[in-house]
Amino acid sequence: MVNHHKMINAAIATLATCAMLLPVVGSANANESSNTAVLGAGYTATKISHPNAGLGEDDGIVNVLNGESIDDLTQGLPERGQNYSWASAGYGDWMYVGTCYSAMGSTLKYMANTMGAKYASIKAALDVAFNGELFLDNGENHSLLLKINVKTGEVKIIVNAIGGEHAVNGYRAAVEFHDKLYFAAAAKGQPYLLEVDPSSGDATEIVYRSAAMTTGLKKGYTAGIRGLTVVNNQLIASMITDNGAAIVASSNPSAGQDSFATIATQDKGLYNYPACAVTDNVFGGCVWDMVGFKGNLYVTVVTGKGKNTKQSFALLRGTQDESTGKWTFKPLVGDPADGAKYEWGLRSESFRRSQHGGIQGPPVHRRLQRSDERFGEGHADGFLRSVQGSGEPGQPVAYGR
């Protein structure tokens, strides 16, 4: 039996999501004849994909012919599902891009799963609402790894859509290390790191692959690996396993799987904070991002677990012992019982400041700012300082996602 209440909620949520795709009027001055927008401060933006197509016509980074993505833009038709860069890194005149095919469709599949609805039903409702003009896939996945020449607009596909054990839902993160590029492939059940060598004709190699998940899949763990950075001359990547999140590192990733060491796991180093299941917050955001600063590794984590649990982010700092190479992690934002100075999403600090007449009103922005006098020279922990808002007096500052 169809649950009409769920379908109504799903339709409302999807329409709200789609509304975010609408352009903001007046944000730039567009020249329709040249497909160029004047952004101000001396900058302009020019559409280089299908430059001869008019505004509002079908577009995509590449073309599609007989159901296959192609980089010969004189053949086939613009592939509308190739419109979302999920990860990118520059090298010379080329921008290397990992796409998320049909990004809206992917999001709606997660939403349908969470709401207990069917993607096909939501798609049918949106086809009616948008008169068939909103592109949504029919279940296919053509996520690509490609490169775009930023001067000429030329496009070359490096890794076409693939099936089997190496099939990916998209490439979620990218970074350069030792003159090579590394992309995190969100392969269902077994994500991996793909190395691209621009100096060798863009040769590719899988250099690390997490163990295939079994129980993790039953728990609904997602494979969208986001954390990827370089610290202390090491490539560091977040991963997902049957037991939850993990972080691995290698000083020579070209040497392959055995060159990587696990430096943190869900319960050892990450304090069992990461929420990894699709029914968790942000569809299982898990390790959300990682960045290095003065030899330390800073890790942001999505923590809300379960459909009805709303809990904001945590922030961990990893420090490597120079003599042993061992990493230790300390929560800066999280559970005070674990030694965190600030509660989830900086909640306690925002309340304390508002109650003591400090920063008031909803902030117009937040700034990452060092505060060496409070946390000591050499740490980025001081970014937790807030910025004056511009709202009505007496309102607490809202932190978090």
XYZ file of C-alpha atoms in Angstrom:
401
model
C 0.000 0.000 0.000
C 1.291 3.462 -0.888
C 2.020 5.666 2.100
C 0.650 8.985 0.821
C 1.919 10.890 3.851
C 5.494 9.833 3.096
C 5.062 10.676 -0.574
C 3.783 14.164 0.275
C 6.727 14.762 2.629
C 9.133 13.433 0.009
C 7.635 15.682 -2.678
C 7.897 18.754 -0.447
C 11.496 17.957 0.462
C 12.526 17.301 -3.123
C 10.873 20.456 -4.404
C 12.692 22.449 -1.708
C 15.946 20.815 -2.744
C 15.346 21.552 -6.413
C 14.558 25.174 -5.568
C 18.213 25.580 -4.594
C 19.119 25.020 -8.242
C 17.360 28.179 -9.342
C 19.688 31.074 -10.245
C 19.865 34.199 -8.134
C 18.686 37.140 -10.237
C 21.106 40.028 -10.454
C 24.149 38.174 -9.131
C 26.078 38.859 -12.338
C 25.673 40.672 -15.640
C 25.361 38.050 -18.373
C 26.255 38.660 -21.996
C 24.094 36.163 -23.868
C 26.005 36.515 -27.129
C 29.336 35.529 -25.565
C 28.165 33.395 -22.632
C 30.248 35.604 -20.368
C 29.234 36.992 -16.987
C 30.869 40.034 -15.384
C 31.489 39.188 -11.740
C 33.015 42.440 -10.556
C 36.476 43.309 -9.204
C 37.859 42.796 -12.697
C 36.751 39.148 -12.972
C 34.596 37.553 -15.644
C 33.296 34.000 -16.043
C 32.967 32.452 -19.491
C 31.131 29.212 -20.222
C 33.532 26.995 -22.154
C 31.356 23.884 -22.421
C 29.522 23.932 -25.756
C 30.323 27.641 -26.198
C 28.158 27.956 -29.312
C 25.020 26.807 -27.506
C 22.705 29.518 -26.281
C 21.726 30.121 -22.684
C 19.068 27.673 -21.554
C 19.991 25.022 -24.125
C 21.097 21.503 -23.174
C 24.661 21.400 -21.899
C 27.175 19.143 -20.193
C 30.934 18.831 -19.837
C 30.979 16.043 -22.454
C 28.593 14.505 -25.006
C 26.737 11.221 -24.987
C 26.388 8.871 -27.968
C 24.576 5.522 -27.895
C 24.498 5.675 -24.099
C 28.260 6.256 -23.726
C 30.060 9.419 -22.635
C 32.397 10.804 -25.316
C 34.783 13.769 -25.444
C 34.288 14.373 -29.180
C 31.876 17.284 -28.927
C 31.087 17.119 -32.657
C 29.273 13.813 -32.127
C 26.178 12.915 -30.151
C 24.357 15.279 -27.811
C 25.348 17.227 -24.681
C 25.236 14.856 -21.692
C 23.094 16.769 -19.224
C 24.005 14.498 -16.302
C 27.648 15.630 -16.520
C 27.169 18.987 -14.848
C 28.608 18.547 -11.379
C 32.286 18.636 -10.458
C 32.635 16.625 -7.239
C 36.412 16.946 -7.019
C 39.083 18.753 -9.008
C 42.802 19.516 -9.071
C 44.820 21.705 -11.405
C 47.943 20.627 -13.284
C 49.488 22.962 -15.852
C 46.826 24.250 -18.255
C 44.466 21.402 -17.321
C 41.851 21.053 -14.632
C 41.354 17.410 -13.692
C 37.743 16.788 -12.662
C 35.916 13.879 -11.099
C 32.208 14.170 -11.838
C 29.147 13.139 -9.897
C 26.744 12.035 -12.597
C 23.195 13.323 -12.123
C 23.945 14.912 -8.754
C 20.296 15.747 -8.113
C 19.245 12.202 -8.960
C 21.863 10.795 -6.570
C 20.624 13.039 -3.776
C 17.003 12.094 -4.396
C 17.898 8.387 -4.233
C 19.320 8.939 -0.745
C 16.275 10.958 0.248
C 13.921 8.284 -1.068
C 15.766 5.616 0.888
C 15.619 7.650 4.086
C 11.931 8.504 3.673
C 10.840 5.036 2.667
C 9.716 6.242 -0.767
C 10.640 5.089 -4.263
C 12.979 7.127 -6.450
C 10.849 6.338 -9.514
C 7.784 7.818 -7.798
C 9.612 10.992 -6.808
C 11.051 11.306 -10.313
C 7.584 10.971 -11.822
C 6.246 13.719 -9.530
C 9.108 16.057 -10.438
C 8.672 15.357 -14.151
C 5.141 16.690 -13.764
C 6.182 19.639 -11.588
C 8.945 20.741 -13.984
C 7.254 19.622 -17.201
C 10.099 17.166 -17.822
C 12.714 19.952 -17.960
C 14.622 18.922 -14.819
C 17.179 16.248 -15.730
C 17.022 13.126 -13.570
C 18.675 9.834 -14.429
C 16.834 6.565 -14.880
C 19.212 4.555 -12.745
C 22.323 4.725 -14.930
C 25.625 6.072 -13.597
C 28.159 7.709 -15.935
C 30.523 9.312 -13.384
C 33.791 10.201 -15.118
C 37.335 11.299 -14.485
C 38.303 13.839 -17.136
C 40.419 16.908 -17.747
C 39.539 20.304 -19.206
C 42.015 22.698 -20.787
C 41.284 26.013 -19.107
C 42.612 27.989 -22.067
C 41.013 26.171 -25.004
C 38.062 24.352 -23.405
C 39.255 21.017 -24.838
C 37.980 18.009 -22.872
C 39.640 14.596 -22.564
C 38.117 11.646 -20.710
C 40.705 9.825 -18.587
C 38.503 7.150 -17.006
C 35.099 6.530 -18.576
C 32.106 5.166 -16.709
C 33.013 1.659 -15.607
C 31.128 -1.249 -14.133
C 32.111 -4.299 -12.136
C 34.248 -4.124 -9.016
C 35.754 -0.734 -9.959
C 32.406 0.978 -10.607
C 32.195 4.351 -8.895
C 29.356 6.629 -7.865
C 31.718 9.549 -8.384
C 35.097 10.947 -7.366
C 34.664 12.802 -4.087
C 38.069 14.369 -3.330
C 41.331 15.208 -5.116
C 44.815 16.371 -4.161
C 48.285 16.689 -5.717
C 51.221 14.869 -4.107
C 54.736 14.351 -5.490
C 53.747 15.621 -8.946
C 50.865 13.149 -9.222
C 47.150 13.529 -8.650
C 45.041 11.376 -6.349
C 41.273 10.976 -6.516
C 39.049 9.312 -3.919
C 36.672 6.994 -5.779
C 33.325 6.401 -4.082
C 32.971 2.760 -5.116
C 30.056 1.041 -3.427
C 31.293 -1.263 -0.705
C 34.975 -0.766 -1.459
C 36.202 2.806 -2.073
C 39.702 3.320 -3.407
C 42.398 5.890 -4.194
C 43.175 6.367 -7.873
C 46.565 7.786 -8.871
C 46.836 9.837 -12.068
C 50.284 10.587 -13.515
C 50.025 13.600 -15.878
C 53.692 13.267 -16.878
C 53.065 9.721 -18.167
C 50.112 10.355 -20.428
C 47.635 10.385 -17.530
C 48.358 6.770 -16.642
C 46.090 5.606 -13.801
C 46.618 3.104 -11.021
C 44.611 2.071 -7.962
C 47.138 2.516 -5.143
C 44.913 1.795 -2.142
C 41.628 0.026 -1.698
C 39.768 -0.546 1.553
C 38.635 -4.060 2.383
C 35.311 -4.986 0.814
C 32.461 -4.244 3.184
C 29.927 -6.927 4.117
C 28.338 -6.046 7.459
C 28.957 -2.374 6.677
C 26.674 -2.584 3.660
C 23.980 -4.194 5.789
C 24.310 -1.267 8.201
C 23.848 1.144 5.301
C 27.359 2.600 5.352
C 28.083 4.976 2.487
C 31.290 5.066 0.449
C 31.608 8.791 -0.255
C 35.204 9.373 0.862
C 35.775 13.094 1.380
C 38.869 13.503 3.549
C 42.061 13.697 1.468
C 45.068 15.880 2.262
C 48.859 16.048 2.627
C 50.580 16.432 5.998
C 54.216 15.825 6.982
C 55.074 14.642 3.469
C 52.374 11.980 3.627
C 49.227 11.432 1.599
C 46.419 11.014 4.135
C 42.964 9.698 3.247
C 39.815 8.807 5.124
C 38.253 5.428 4.386
C 35.228 3.360 5.370
C 35.231 -0.230 6.667
C 32.808 -2.697 8.213
C 33.745 -1.200 11.579
C 33.237 2.433 10.541
C 35.617 5.200 9.529
C 39.386 4.899 9.242
C 42.274 7.149 8.227
C 45.292 5.830 6.296
C 48.610 7.456 5.344
C 51.546 6.825 2.998
C 54.743 8.738 2.207
C 55.059 6.847 -1.104
C 51.558 5.971 -2.363
C 52.910 4.969 -5.798
C 54.348 1.902 -4.049
C 50.808 0.627 -3.589
C 48.629 -0.861 -0.893
C 51.389 -2.026 1.435
C 52.849 1.481 1.688
C 49.771 2.690 3.610
C 49.423 2.505 7.374
C 46.205 2.947 9.335
C 46.626 5.902 11.703
C 43.089 6.086 13.138
C 39.944 3.963 13.276
C 36.347 4.491 14.342
C 37.058 3.560 17.984
C 40.799 4.251 18.161
C 41.523 7.890 17.460
C 38.106 8.932 16.143
C 36.310 8.319 19.479
C 33.450 6.499 17.737
C 32.224 9.917 16.573
C 31.749 9.384 12.790
C 28.173 8.790 11.614
C 28.561 6.569 8.544
C 25.118 5.177 7.651
C 22.848 6.663 4.995
C 20.150 7.172 7.649
C 22.562 9.258 9.753
C 23.019 13.007 9.476
C 24.062 14.327 6.040
C 23.371 10.840 4.611
C 26.277 9.431 6.605
C 28.784 12.277 6.281
C 31.347 10.328 8.330
C 34.779 12.048 8.107
C 33.706 15.255 6.405
C 37.033 16.913 5.692
C 40.700 16.969 6.679
C 43.314 19.699 6.478
C 46.904 20.053 7.625
C 48.332 22.989 9.560
C 51.913 23.217 10.878
C 52.353 19.453 10.960
C 49.010 18.691 12.603
C 46.013 16.995 10.994
C 42.595 18.567 11.624
C 39.607 16.314 11.032
C 35.954 17.392 10.940
C 33.391 14.677 11.570
C 29.619 14.328 11.100
C 28.317 12.802 14.349
C 24.497 12.591 14.335
C 23.517 8.913 14.222
C 20.043 7.647 13.413
C 17.007 9.176 11.735
C 15.859 11.141 14.780
C 19.215 12.223 16.206
C 20.358 15.748 15.409
C 23.892 16.417 16.592
C 26.420 18.820 15.117
C 30.008 18.298 14.028
C 33.117 17.300 15.951
C 36.681 18.471 15.325
C 39.767 16.377 16.095
C 43.455 17.262 15.972
C 45.970 14.579 15.070
C 49.629 14.975 16.059
C 52.441 12.709 14.857
C 55.350 11.783 17.113
C 58.512 12.664 15.192
C 60.537 9.810 16.691
C 58.032 6.953 16.459
C 55.734 8.161 13.679
C 52.718 7.295 15.831
C 49.644 9.510 15.594
C 47.525 10.586 18.555
C 44.187 12.355 18.222
C 42.551 14.820 20.570
C 38.970 16.126 20.298
C 38.768 19.919 20.181
C 35.021 19.970 19.533
C 33.017 16.985 20.743
C 32.216 15.312 24.027
C 33.727 17.123 27.052
C 34.049 13.708 28.712
C 36.670 12.900 26.047
C 38.576 16.099 26.787
C 36.948 18.362 24.186
C 37.026 22.040 25.107
C 33.855 22.737 23.130
C 30.708 20.653 22.792
C 29.318 19.474 19.466
C 29.189 22.327 16.968
C 30.641 24.757 19.550
C 27.255 24.689 21.294
C 28.351 25.447 24.846
C 30.565 28.335 23.748
C 27.744 29.975 21.804
C 25.407 29.742 24.793
C 28.052 30.998 27.204
C 28.826 34.035 25.093
C 25.184 34.963 24.592
C 24.370 34.526 28.279
C 27.232 36.768 29.328
C 26.349 39.598 26.975
C 29.030 38.759 24.445
C 28.416 38.076 20.800
C 24.720 38.366 19.981
C 22.547 38.056 16.909
C 22.796 35.583 14.024
C 26.284 35.864 12.501
C 26.614 36.905 8.886
C 29.673 34.702 8.573
C 32.168 32.697 10.593
C 35.907 33.115 10.352
C 38.690 30.598 10.871
C 40.968 32.604 13.087
C 43.983 31.746 15.173
C 44.135 32.751 18.812
C 47.659 32.018 19.946
C 47.225 33.800 23.269
C 44.576 31.228 24.237
C 45.816 28.013 22.640
C 49.541 28.420 22.195
C 51.726 29.201 19.205
C 51.696 26.649 16.414
C 48.102 25.415 16.637
C 45.046 26.298 14.601
C 42.748 25.504 17.514
C 42.075 29.199 17.990
C 39.828 29.340 14.927
C 36.966 28.739 17.363
C 36.701 32.473 18.016
C 33.366 33.835 16.772
C 32.532 36.873 14.663
C 30.057 39.638 15.530
C 26.644 39.110 13.983
C 24.123 41.628 12.715
C 20.780 40.500 14.120
C 18.445 41.543 16.875
C 20.058 41.948 20.325
C 19.582 39.125 22.774
C 19.576 36.291 20.248
C 22.150 33.491 20.776
C 24.711 32.777 18.094
C 23.892 29.643 16.093
C 26.811 27.386 15.273
C 27.035 24.125 13.341
C 25.971 22.882 9.953
